[in-house]
Amino acid sequence: MKILTWILRIAAAAILLQTLYFKFTAAPESVFIFSTLGIEPYGRIGSGIAELIASILLLIPRTTLLGAITGMGVMAGAILSHLLFLGVEVQNDGGTLFILAIITFICCALLFFQNRKEIPNLLKFKI
């Protein structure tokens, strides 16, 4: 079970991290996507920051649940953006970005399910 957990963590974090180069360097593909959504550059940079935070949280065992929740939220936004505004295929990518968003969402959802017993601990306020 530990090996599967690490595979899910690394897969989700790797996908999230590899997109950061495109977002933070204002790659034309990334600028096109966020311009189409009407949220360029703030949406591009903001989602990049959220993805960076999610990937770090996913790789730290104590914070995997928070990373999974963050990752699911960011990927839900990406999936809905594809379905409602961008289309599955963006600039002849063959649907690669859409598929990667779905894979990342599934990895995060499985990690969320694995760590669901920790949810009450998130709600406890500690000083």
mmCIF file of C-alpha atoms in Angstrom, residues 3-80:
data_model
loop_
_atom_site.group_PDB
_atom_site.id
_atom_site.type_symbol
_atom_site.label_atom_id
_atom_site.label_comp_id
_atom_site.label_asym_id
_atom_site.label_seq_id
_atom_site.Cartn_x
_atom_site.Cartn_y
_atom_site.Cartn_z
ATOM 1 C CA ILE A 3 4.317 1.864 -2.741
ATOM 2 C CA LEU A 4 0.962 2.694 -4.369
ATOM 3 C CA THR A 5 0.653 5.777 -2.188
ATOM 4 C CA TRP A 6 4.085 7.013 -3.270
ATOM 5 C CA ILE A 7 3.320 6.268 -6.925
ATOM 6 C CA LEU A 8 0.139 8.365 -6.659
ATOM 7 C CA ARG A 9 1.976 11.181 -4.848
ATOM 8 C CA ILE A 10 4.864 11.283 -7.293
ATOM 9 C CA ALA A 11 2.649 10.994 -10.387
ATOM 10 C CA ALA A 12 0.384 13.856 -9.319
ATOM 11 C CA ALA A 13 3.267 16.050 -8.152
ATOM 12 C CA ALA A 14 5.302 15.388 -11.310
ATOM 13 C CA ILE A 15 2.423 16.377 -13.576
ATOM 14 C CA LEU A 16 1.728 19.495 -11.515
ATOM 15 C CA LEU A 17 5.403 20.481 -11.397
ATOM 16 C CA GLN A 18 6.109 19.974 -15.099
ATOM 17 C CA THR A 19 3.454 22.521 -16.052
ATOM 18 C CA LEU A 20 5.081 25.238 -13.947
ATOM 19 C CA TYR A 21 7.773 25.954 -16.518
ATOM 20 C CA PHE A 22 5.100 26.829 -19.092
ATOM 21 C CA LYS A 23 3.074 28.921 -16.670
ATOM 22 C CA PHE A 24 5.927 30.868 -15.106
ATOM 23 C CA THR A 25 7.783 31.534 -18.376
ATOM 24 C CA ALA A 26 4.624 32.717 -20.163
ATOM 25 C CA ALA A 27 4.914 30.024 -22.818
ATOM 26 C CA PRO A 28 2.646 30.807 -25.803
ATOM 27 C CA GLU A 29 0.448 27.741 -25.151
ATOM 28 C CA SER A 30 -0.142 28.769 -21.565
ATOM 29 C CA VAL A 31 -0.808 32.398 -22.475
ATOM 30 C CA PHE A 32 -3.283 31.208 -25.132
ATOM 31 C CA ILE A 33 -5.193 29.070 -22.620
ATOM 32 C CA PHE A 34 -5.483 31.753 -19.968
ATOM 33 C CA SER A 35 -6.235 34.481 -22.526
ATOM 34 C CA THR A 36 -9.070 32.332 -23.864
ATOM 35 C CA LEU A 37 -10.378 32.050 -20.298
ATOM 36 C CA GLY A 38 -10.000 35.815 -19.833
ATOM 37 C CA ILE A 39 -7.695 35.509 -16.818
ATOM 38 C CA GLU A 40 -4.243 36.126 -18.296
ATOM 39 C CA PRO A 41 -1.749 36.714 -16.583
ATOM 40 C CA TYR A 42 -3.165 36.509 -13.059
ATOM 41 C CA GLY A 43 -4.964 33.201 -13.570
ATOM 42 C CA ARG A 44 -1.881 31.643 -15.127
ATOM 43 C CA ILE A 45 0.436 32.759 -12.333
ATOM 44 C CA GLY A 46 -2.112 32.070 -9.586
ATOM 45 C CA SER A 47 -2.839 28.557 -10.806
ATOM 46 C CA GLY A 48 0.905 27.945 -11.084
ATOM 47 C CA ILE A 49 1.383 28.965 -7.462
ATOM 48 C CA ALA A 50 -1.534 26.747 -6.389
ATOM 49 C CA GLU A 51 -0.073 23.816 -8.331
ATOM 50 C CA LEU A 52 3.360 24.372 -6.764
ATOM 51 C CA ILE A 53 1.826 24.400 -3.271
ATOM 52 C CA ALA A 54 -0.258 21.287 -4.032
ATOM 53 C CA SER A 55 2.755 19.367 -5.327
ATOM 54 C CA ILE A 56 4.846 20.215 -2.254
ATOM 55 C CA LEU A 57 2.003 19.230 0.084
ATOM 56 C CA LEU A 58 1.476 15.957 -1.800
ATOM 57 C CA LEU A 59 5.095 14.904 -1.314
ATOM 58 C CA ILE A 60 5.135 15.474 2.460
ATOM 59 C CA PRO A 61 3.396 12.522 4.154
ATOM 60 C CA ARG A 62 1.884 14.667 6.945
ATOM 61 C CA THR A 63 0.311 17.071 4.430
ATOM 62 C CA THR A 64 -0.774 14.657 1.701
ATOM 63 C CA LEU A 65 -4.453 15.189 2.470
ATOM 64 C CA LEU A 66 -4.143 18.961 2.066
ATOM 65 C CA GLY A 67 -2.191 18.462 -1.155
ATOM 66 C CA ALA A 68 -4.829 16.092 -2.477
ATOM 67 C CA ILE A 69 -7.625 18.558 -1.691
ATOM 68 C CA THR A 70 -5.695 21.412 -3.311
ATOM 69 C CA GLY A 71 -4.802 19.280 -6.324
ATOM 70 C CA MET A 72 -8.401 18.156 -6.807
ATOM 71 C CA GLY A 73 -9.572 21.762 -6.675
ATOM 72 C CA VAL A 74 -7.036 23.010 -9.208
ATOM 73 C CA MET A 75 -7.635 20.055 -11.525
ATOM 74 C CA ALA A 76 -11.416 20.404 -11.255
ATOM 75 C CA GLY A 77 -10.952 23.959 -12.516
ATOM 76 C CA ALA A 78 -8.740 22.736 -15.358
ATOM 77 C CA ILE A 79 -11.149 19.964 -16.359
ATOM 78 C CA LEU A 80 -14.147 22.303 -16.292
#
